[in-house]
CSV table of C-alpha atoms in Angstrom, one decimal:
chain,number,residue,atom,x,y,z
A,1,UNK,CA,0.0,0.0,0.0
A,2,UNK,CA,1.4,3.1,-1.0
A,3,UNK,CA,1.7,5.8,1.9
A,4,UNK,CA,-0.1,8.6,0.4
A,5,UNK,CA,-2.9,7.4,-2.0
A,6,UNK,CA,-4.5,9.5,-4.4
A,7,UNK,CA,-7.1,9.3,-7.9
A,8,UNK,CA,-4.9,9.7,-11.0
A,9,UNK,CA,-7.1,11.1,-12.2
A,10,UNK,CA,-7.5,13.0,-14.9
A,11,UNK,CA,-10.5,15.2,-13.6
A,12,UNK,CA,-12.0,17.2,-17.1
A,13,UNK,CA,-14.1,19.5,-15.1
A,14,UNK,CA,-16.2,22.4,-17.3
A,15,UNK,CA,-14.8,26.2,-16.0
A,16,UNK,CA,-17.1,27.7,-13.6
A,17,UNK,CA,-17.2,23.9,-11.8
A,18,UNK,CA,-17.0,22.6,-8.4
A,19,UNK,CA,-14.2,20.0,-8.1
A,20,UNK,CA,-13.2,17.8,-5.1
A,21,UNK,CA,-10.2,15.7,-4.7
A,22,UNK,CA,-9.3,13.4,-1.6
A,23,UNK,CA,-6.3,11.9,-0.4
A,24,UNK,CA,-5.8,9.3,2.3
A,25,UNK,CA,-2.5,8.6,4.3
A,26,UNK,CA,-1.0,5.5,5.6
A,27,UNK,CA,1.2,6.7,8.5
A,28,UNK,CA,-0.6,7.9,11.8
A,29,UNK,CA,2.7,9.5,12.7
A,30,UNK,CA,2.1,11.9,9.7
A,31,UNK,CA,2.0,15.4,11.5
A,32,UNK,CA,1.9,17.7,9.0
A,33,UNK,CA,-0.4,18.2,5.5
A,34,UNK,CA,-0.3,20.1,2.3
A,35,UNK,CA,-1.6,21.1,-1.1
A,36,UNK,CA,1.2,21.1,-3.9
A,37,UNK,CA,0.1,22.4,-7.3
A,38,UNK,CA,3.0,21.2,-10.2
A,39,UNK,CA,2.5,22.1,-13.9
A,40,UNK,CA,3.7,20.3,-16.4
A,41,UNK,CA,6.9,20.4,-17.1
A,42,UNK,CA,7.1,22.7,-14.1
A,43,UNK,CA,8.3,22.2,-10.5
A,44,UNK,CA,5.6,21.8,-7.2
A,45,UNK,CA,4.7,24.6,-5.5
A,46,UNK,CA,3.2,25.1,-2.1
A,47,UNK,CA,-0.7,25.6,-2.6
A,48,UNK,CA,-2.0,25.4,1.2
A,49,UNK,CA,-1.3,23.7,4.2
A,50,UNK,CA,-4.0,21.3,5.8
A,51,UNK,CA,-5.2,22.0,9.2
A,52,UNK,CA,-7.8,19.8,11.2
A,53,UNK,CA,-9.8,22.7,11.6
A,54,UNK,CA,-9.7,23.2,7.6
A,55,UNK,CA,-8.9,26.2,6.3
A,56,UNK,CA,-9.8,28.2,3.0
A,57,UNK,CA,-7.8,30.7,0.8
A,58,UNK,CA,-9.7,32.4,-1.6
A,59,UNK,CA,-11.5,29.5,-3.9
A,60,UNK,CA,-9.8,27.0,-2.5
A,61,UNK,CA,-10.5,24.4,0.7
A,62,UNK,CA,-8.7,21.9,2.2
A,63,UNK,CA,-10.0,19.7,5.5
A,64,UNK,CA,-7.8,17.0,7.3
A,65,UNK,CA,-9.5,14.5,9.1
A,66,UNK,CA,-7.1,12.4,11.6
A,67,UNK,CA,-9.4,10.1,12.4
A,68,UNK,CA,-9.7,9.1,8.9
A,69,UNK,CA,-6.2,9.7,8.0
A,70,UNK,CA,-8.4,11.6,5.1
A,71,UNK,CA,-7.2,14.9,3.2
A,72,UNK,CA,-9.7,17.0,0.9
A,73,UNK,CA,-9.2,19.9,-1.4
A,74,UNK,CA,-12.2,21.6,-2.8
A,75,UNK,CA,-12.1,24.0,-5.8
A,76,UNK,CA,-14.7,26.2,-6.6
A,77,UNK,CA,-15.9,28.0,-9.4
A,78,UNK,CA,-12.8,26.6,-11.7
A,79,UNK,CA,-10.7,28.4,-13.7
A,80,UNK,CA,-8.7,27.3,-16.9
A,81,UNK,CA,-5.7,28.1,-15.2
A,82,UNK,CA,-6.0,25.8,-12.3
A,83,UNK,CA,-5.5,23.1,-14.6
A,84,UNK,CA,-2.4,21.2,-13.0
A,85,UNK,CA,-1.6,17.8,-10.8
A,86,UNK,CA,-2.4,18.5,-7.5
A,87,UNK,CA,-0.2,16.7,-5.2
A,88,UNK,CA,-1.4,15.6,-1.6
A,89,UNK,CA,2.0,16.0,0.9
A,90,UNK,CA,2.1,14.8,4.4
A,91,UNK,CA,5.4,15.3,6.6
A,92,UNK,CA,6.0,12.2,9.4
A,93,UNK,CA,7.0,13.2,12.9
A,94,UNK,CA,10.7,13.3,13.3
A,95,UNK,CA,11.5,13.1,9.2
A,96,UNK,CA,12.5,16.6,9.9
A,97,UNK,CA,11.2,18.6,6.4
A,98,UNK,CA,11.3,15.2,4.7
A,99,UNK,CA,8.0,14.7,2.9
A,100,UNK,CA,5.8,12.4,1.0
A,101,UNK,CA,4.0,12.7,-1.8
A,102,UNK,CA,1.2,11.2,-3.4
A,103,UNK,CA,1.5,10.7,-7.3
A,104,UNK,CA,-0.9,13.9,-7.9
A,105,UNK,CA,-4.0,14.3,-9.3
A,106,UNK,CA,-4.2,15.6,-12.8
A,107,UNK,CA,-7.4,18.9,-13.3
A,108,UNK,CA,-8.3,19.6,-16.6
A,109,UNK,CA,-10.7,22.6,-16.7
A,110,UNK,CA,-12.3,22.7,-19.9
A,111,UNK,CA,-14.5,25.8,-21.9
B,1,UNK,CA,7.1,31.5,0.8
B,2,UNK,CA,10.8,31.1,0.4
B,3,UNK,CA,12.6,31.5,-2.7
B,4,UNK,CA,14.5,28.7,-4.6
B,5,UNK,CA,16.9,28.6,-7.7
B,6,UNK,CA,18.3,26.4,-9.5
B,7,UNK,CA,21.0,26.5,-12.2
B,8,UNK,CA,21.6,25.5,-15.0
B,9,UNK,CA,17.8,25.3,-15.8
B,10,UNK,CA,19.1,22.9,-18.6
B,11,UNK,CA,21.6,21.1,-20.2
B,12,UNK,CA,22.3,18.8,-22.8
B,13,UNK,CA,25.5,16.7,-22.4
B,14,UNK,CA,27.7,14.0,-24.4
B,15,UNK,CA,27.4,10.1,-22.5
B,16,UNK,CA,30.4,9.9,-20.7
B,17,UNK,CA,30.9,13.8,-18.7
B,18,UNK,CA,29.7,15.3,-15.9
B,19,UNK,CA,27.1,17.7,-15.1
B,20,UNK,CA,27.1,20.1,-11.9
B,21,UNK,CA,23.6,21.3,-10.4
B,22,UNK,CA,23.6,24.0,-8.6
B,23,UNK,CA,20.7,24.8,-5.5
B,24,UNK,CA,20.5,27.8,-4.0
B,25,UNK,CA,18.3,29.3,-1.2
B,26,UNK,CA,18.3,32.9,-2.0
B,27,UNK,CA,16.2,34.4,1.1
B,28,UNK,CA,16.9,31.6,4.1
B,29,UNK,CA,19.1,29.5,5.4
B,30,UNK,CA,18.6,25.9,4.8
B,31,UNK,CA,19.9,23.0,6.7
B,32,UNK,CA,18.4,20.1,4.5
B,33,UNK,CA,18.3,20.1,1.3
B,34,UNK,CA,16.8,17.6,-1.1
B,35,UNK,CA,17.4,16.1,-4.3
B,36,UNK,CA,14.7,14.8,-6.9
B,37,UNK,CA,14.0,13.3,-10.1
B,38,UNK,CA,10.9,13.1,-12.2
B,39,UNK,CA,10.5,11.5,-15.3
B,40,UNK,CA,7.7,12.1,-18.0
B,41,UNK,CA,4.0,11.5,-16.7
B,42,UNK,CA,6.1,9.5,-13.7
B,43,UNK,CA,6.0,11.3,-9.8
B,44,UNK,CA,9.0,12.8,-8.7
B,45,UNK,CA,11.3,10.7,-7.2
B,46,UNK,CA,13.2,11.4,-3.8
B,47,UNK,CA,17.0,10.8,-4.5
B,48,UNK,CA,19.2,12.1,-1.5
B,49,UNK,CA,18.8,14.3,1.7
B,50,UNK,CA,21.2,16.8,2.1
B,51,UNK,CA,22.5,18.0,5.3
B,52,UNK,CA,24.6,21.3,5.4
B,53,UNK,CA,28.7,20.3,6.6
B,54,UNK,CA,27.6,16.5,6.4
B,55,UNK,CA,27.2,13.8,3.9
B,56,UNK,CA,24.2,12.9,2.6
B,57,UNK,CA,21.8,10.8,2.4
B,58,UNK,CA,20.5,8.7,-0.3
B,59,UNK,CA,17.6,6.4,-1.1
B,60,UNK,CA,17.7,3.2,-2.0
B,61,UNK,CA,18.6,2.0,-5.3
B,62,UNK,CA,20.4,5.9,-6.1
B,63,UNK,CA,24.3,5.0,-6.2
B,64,UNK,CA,25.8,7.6,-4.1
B,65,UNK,CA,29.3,7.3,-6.7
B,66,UNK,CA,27.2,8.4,-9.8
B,67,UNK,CA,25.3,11.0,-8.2
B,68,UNK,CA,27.4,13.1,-5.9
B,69,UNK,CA,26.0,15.6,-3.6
B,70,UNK,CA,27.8,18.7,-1.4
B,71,UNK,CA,25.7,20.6,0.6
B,72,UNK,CA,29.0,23.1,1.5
B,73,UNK,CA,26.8,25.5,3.1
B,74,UNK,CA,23.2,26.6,4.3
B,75,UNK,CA,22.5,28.2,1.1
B,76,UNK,CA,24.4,26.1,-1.9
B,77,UNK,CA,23.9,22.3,-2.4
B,78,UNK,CA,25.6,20.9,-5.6
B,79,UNK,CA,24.3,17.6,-7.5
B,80,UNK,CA,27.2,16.2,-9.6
B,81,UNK,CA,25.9,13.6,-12.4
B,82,UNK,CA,29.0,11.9,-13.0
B,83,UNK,CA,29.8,9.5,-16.1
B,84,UNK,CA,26.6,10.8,-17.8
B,85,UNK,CA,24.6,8.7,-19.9
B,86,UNK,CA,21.5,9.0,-21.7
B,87,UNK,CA,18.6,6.7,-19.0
B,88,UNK,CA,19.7,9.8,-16.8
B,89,UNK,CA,18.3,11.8,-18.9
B,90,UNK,CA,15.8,13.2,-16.8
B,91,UNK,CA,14.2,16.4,-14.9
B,92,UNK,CA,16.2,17.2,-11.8
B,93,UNK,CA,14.7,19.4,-8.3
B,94,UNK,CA,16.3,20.6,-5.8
B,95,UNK,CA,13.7,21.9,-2.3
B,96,UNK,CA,14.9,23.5,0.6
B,97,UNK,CA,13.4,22.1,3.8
B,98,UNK,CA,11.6,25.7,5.4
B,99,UNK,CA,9.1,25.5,8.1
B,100,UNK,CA,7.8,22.1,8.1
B,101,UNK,CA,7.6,22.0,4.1
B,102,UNK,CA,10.1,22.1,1.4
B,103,UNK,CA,10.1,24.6,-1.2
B,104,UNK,CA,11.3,23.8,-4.7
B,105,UNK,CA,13.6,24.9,-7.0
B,106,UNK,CA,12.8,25.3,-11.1
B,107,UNK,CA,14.3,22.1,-12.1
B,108,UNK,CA,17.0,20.9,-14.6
B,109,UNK,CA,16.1,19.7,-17.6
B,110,UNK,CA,19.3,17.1,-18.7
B,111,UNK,CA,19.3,15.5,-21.6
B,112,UNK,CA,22.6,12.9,-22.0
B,113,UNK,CA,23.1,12.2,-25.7
């Protein structure tokens, strides 16, 4: 089982769209969560980090649920230019800054 | 965030050299540093951890001899590609470890012909 599971995807979503995303995590040691966005051909960059208490930023939301070992991000009203891999990132206690990464999640926001 | 760069942003090589990566953390001070490699349509690949003033380490199956890393201070880490040839051919990160999270540089492009 891989440590950080994600869809492949792709997601084709029509612009204006609602898109979800979930990621689940193997390690209960995991301690700290995050939102990558990478475009092709590009390197990841930080989107958000994932608090139990969720938090937003602008038209985006992520939620961590511990119990679960579950990670969400939401998109609202898409744009073309979010389309990118999303990669779900979780950080083990005592790996220092090591992380790991899910194999992404590929958006494609369509006219 | 902090800021990341990486240079050269590509190169194309003959089998057989070297190739030097450079990583720089241009607004902090990084102890760890880490190498990756991603090829096309394939996640990227953890390679090393390096640790400023020690040596690194690498994952398993990445032959420390071939790839050679220095991390010679807490902004510069150096990936050496030694005895080039073309399977490495690939697309080469550097991140700096910063708060919790790693921030990345923007990537090598190396293409061994």
């Amino acid at each position: 089982r891989k440590e950080v599971e994600q869809d492949p995807g792709p997601f084709n979503v029509p612009e204006g769209a609602t898109v979800a995303f979930n990621c689940t995590y193997s390690n209960s040691a995991s301690q700290s969560f995050f939102w990558y966005r990478q475009d092709c051909r590009k390197e990841p960059k930080l989107l958000m980090s994932v608090y139990s208490s969720g938090n937003e930023d602008g038209r985006f939301t992520a939620q961590l649920n511990r119990a679960s070992q579950y990670i969400s991000l939401l998109i609202r009203d898409s744009k073309l230019s979010d389309s990118a891999t999303y990669l779900c990132v979780v950080n083990v206690k005592g790996g220092g800054n090591k992380l790991t990464f899910g194999t992404g999640t590929q958006l494609k926001v369509e006219l | 965030g902090a800021v990341v760069s990486q240079h050269p942003s590509r190169v194309i090589c003959k089998s057989g050299t070297s190739v030097k990566i450079e990583c720089r953390s241009l607004d902090f001070q990084a102890t760890t540093m880490f190498w990756y490699r991603q090829f096309p349509k394939q996640s990227l690949m953890l390679m090393a951890t390096s640790n400023e003033g020690s040596k690194a380490t690498y994952e398993q199956g990445v032959e420390k001899d071939k790839f050679l890393i220095n991390h010679a201070s807490l902004t510069l880490s150096t990936l050496t590609v030694t005895s080039a040839h073309p399977e490495d051919s690939s697309f080469y990160i550097c991140s700096c470890g910063y708060q919790e999270t790693q921030y990345f540089g923007p990537g090598t492009r190396l293409l061994v012909l």
